[in-house]
Structure formats: structure tokens, C-alpha cells
Tab-separated table of C-alpha atoms in Angstrom:
chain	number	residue	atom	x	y	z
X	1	UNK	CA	-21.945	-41.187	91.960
X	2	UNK	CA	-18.465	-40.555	93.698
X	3	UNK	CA	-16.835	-42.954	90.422
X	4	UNK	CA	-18.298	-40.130	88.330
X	5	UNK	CA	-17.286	-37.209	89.807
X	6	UNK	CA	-13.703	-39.145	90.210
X	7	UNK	CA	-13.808	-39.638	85.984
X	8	UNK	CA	-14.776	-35.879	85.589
X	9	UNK	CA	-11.982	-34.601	87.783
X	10	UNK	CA	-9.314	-36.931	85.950
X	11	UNK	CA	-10.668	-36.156	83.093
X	12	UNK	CA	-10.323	-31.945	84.046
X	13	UNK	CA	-6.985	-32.711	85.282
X	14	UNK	CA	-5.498	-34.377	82.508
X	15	UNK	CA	-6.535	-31.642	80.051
X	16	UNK	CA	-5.143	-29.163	82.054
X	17	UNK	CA	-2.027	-31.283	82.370
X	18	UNK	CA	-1.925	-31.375	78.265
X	19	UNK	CA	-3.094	-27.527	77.906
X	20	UNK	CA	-0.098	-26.609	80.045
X	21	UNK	CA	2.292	-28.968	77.976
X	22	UNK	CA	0.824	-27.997	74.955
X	23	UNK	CA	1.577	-23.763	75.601
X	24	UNK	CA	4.872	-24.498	78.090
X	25	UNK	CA	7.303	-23.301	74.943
X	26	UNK	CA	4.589	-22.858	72.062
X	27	UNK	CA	5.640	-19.440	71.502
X	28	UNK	CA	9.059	-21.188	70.215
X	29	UNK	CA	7.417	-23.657	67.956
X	30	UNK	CA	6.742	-23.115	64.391
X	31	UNK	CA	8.117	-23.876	60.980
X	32	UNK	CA	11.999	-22.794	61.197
X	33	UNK	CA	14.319	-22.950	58.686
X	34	UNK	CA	18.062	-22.534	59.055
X	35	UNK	CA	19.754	-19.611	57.412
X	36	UNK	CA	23.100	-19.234	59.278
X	37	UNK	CA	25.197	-18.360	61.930
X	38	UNK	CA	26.628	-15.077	63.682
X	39	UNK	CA	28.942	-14.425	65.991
X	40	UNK	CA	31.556	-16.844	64.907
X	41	UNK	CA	29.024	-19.208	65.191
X	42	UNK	CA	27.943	-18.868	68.518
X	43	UNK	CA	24.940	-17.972	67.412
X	44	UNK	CA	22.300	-20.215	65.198
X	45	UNK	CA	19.592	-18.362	63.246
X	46	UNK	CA	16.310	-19.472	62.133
X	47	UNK	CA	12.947	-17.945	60.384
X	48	UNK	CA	9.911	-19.047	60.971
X	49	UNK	CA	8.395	-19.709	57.296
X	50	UNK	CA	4.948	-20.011	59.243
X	51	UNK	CA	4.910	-16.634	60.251
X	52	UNK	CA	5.758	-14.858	57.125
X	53	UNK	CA	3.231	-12.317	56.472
X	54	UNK	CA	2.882	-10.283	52.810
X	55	UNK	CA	0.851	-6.993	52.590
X	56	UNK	CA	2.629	-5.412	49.253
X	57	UNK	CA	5.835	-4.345	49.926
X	58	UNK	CA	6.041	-4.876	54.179
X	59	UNK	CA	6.963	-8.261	54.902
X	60	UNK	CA	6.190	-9.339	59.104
X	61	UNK	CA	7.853	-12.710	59.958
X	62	UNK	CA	9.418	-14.455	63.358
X	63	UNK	CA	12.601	-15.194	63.788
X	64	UNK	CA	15.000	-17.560	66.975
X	65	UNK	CA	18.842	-16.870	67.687
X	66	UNK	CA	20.080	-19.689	69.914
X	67	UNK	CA	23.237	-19.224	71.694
X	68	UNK	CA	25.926	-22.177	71.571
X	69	UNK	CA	27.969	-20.977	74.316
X	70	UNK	CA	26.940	-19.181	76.228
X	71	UNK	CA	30.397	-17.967	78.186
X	72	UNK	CA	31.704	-17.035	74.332
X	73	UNK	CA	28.924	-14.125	74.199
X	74	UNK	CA	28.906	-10.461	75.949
X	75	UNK	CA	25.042	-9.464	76.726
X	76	UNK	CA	25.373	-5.274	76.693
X	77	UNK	CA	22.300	-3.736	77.156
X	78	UNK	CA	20.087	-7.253	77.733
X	79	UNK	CA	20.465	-10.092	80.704
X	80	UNK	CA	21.795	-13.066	79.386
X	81	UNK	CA	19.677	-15.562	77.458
X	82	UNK	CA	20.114	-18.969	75.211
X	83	UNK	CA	17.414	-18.021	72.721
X	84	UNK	CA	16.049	-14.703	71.384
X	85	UNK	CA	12.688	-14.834	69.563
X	86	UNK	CA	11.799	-11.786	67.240
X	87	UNK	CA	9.546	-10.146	65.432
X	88	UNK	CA	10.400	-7.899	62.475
X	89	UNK	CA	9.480	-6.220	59.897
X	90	UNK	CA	10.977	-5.848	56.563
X	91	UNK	CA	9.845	-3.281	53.754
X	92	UNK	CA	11.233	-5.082	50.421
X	93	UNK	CA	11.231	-1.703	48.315
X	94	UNK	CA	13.636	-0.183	50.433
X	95	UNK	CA	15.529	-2.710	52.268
X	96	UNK	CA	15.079	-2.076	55.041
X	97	UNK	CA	14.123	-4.031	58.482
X	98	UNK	CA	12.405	-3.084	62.049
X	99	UNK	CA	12.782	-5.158	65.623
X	100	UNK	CA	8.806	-4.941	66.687
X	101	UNK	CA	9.062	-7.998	69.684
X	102	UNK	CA	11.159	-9.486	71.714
X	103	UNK	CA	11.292	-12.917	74.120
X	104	UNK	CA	14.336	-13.451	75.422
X	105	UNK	CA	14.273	-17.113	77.266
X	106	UNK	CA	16.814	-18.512	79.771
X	107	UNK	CA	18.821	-21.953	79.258
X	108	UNK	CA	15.567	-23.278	81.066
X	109	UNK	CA	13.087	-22.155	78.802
X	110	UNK	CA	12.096	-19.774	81.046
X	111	UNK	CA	11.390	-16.259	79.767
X	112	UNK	CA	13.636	-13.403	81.074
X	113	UNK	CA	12.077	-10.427	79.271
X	114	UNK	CA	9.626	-9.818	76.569
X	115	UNK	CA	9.268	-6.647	74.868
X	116	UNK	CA	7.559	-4.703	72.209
X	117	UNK	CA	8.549	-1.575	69.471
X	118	UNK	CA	7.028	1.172	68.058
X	119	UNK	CA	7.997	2.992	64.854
X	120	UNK	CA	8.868	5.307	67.328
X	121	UNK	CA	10.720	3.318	69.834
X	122	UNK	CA	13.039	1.572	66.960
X	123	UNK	CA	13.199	3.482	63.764
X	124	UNK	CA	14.229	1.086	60.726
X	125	UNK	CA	17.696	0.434	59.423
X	126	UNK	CA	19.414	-0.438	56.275
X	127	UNK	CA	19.683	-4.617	55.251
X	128	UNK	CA	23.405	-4.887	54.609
X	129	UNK	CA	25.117	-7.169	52.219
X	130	UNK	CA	26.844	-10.092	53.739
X	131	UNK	CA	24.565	-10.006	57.442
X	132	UNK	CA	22.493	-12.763	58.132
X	133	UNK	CA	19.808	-9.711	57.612
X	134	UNK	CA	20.236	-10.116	54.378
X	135	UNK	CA	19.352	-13.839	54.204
X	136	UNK	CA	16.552	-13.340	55.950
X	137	UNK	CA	15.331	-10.604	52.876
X	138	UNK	CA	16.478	-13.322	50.282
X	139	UNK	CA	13.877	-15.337	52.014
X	140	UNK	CA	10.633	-13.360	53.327
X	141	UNK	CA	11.041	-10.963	50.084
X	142	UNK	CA	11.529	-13.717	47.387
X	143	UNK	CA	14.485	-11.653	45.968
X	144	UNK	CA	18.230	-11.188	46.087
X	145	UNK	CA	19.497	-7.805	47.450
């Protein structure tokens, strides 16, 4: 009797062991594809193709800026971080793009501060040529700006 309860509780501990391994970061996994730098490239940009979501012309998707160096970067307005993870929207008719989420996560993994936007909160702006803002259109939106 005791060997069985002994098997269930290994058995309970080890799935909790993989659970936690399995979610510890899962909000950074996904299908990402490389589309450039910023910041002199300091900064490495990704999209998750996973996430990209079409209902007519608004486009939802996921994208993860990961900081090089992280001495080379000024943080106004946010504590520092090594990797951003976003949500956005982008309306392809009128080019334009809207911050709805953000994770910010230490050089640990760890996250610092997670967010979310309202319409209200951020209104959208303009995609401008030559940002990697544009890229990111080229690729949820199918098109060229």
C-alpha cells in the first residue's frame, strides 16, 4: 500500500515539475521570425508568425525586442528589461498600428511589468517608411507600404 501511494506522489510531483517547466517562459515561445534590428542594433526584433490573426482589414499579431546590451540602451518611462513582448494591432487600409500588451522580462526571465491598452489608453499611429514598423506590415498585411 505505502509503494502505491509513493508511485502516485512521484508520479504528482513529476507532472508538476514538467507543468512548471513547460509554462516557466511559454509566454516567449512561439513561431518567430527575424525582421531586423533597431537601435543601432542593440535591439533584435522578431514576429511571431503563430500569432498572426486576420479579421478583414485589422491584423493582431505578437511581437519580442531583445536587448544586446544592455548598458548601450536608456529605459525613459519603463524599468530596464532584456526582452519586450507585444501585442499590436495593425489596420492594413490605413497603415496604421496600436501597442495593446506589454511583458517586459528581466535578463533572468523574470517578468518586471506586464501591461495592457485600450483604444483609449494608446490611440493608433502612422506605419512609417524605413521603421522596423514597417516590416512588420510587409509581413502580417501581405503587402508593401
Amino acid at each position: 500500500m505505502n509503494m502505491q501511494w509513493y508511485r502516485l506522489g512521484m508520479a504528482a510531483s513529476l507532472a508538476l515539475i514538467l507543468a512548471a517547466c513547460a509554462s516557466s517562459g511559454g509566454s516567449s515561445s512561439g513561431n518567430w521570425q527575424n525582421i531586423g534590428t533597431t537601435s543601432n542594433g542593440n535591439i533584435k526584433v522578431a514576429v511571431d508568425k503563430s500569432s498572426i490573426k486576420k479579421n478583414g482589414q485589422l491584423v493582431t499579431f505578437r511581437d519580442r525586442k531583445v536587448i544586446s546590451k544592455l548598458s548601450e540602451e536608456k529605459f525613459v518611462n519603463t524599468p530596464a528589461y532584456k526582452t519586450a513582448l507585444a501585442d499590436w494591432e495593425m489596420h492594413c487600409g490605413n497603415k496604421t498600428y496600436r501597442l495593446t500588451a506589454l511583458q517586459l522580462l528581466n535578463d533572468r526571465g523574470q517578468t518586471v511589468t506586464n501591461q495592457r491598452y485600450t483604444a483609449t489608453n494608446l490611440r493608433p499611429m502612422s506605419v512609417m517608411s524605413g521603421s522596423i514598423t514597417e516590416k512588420q506590415y510587409e509581413l502580417v498585411c501581405g503587402k508593401k507600404l
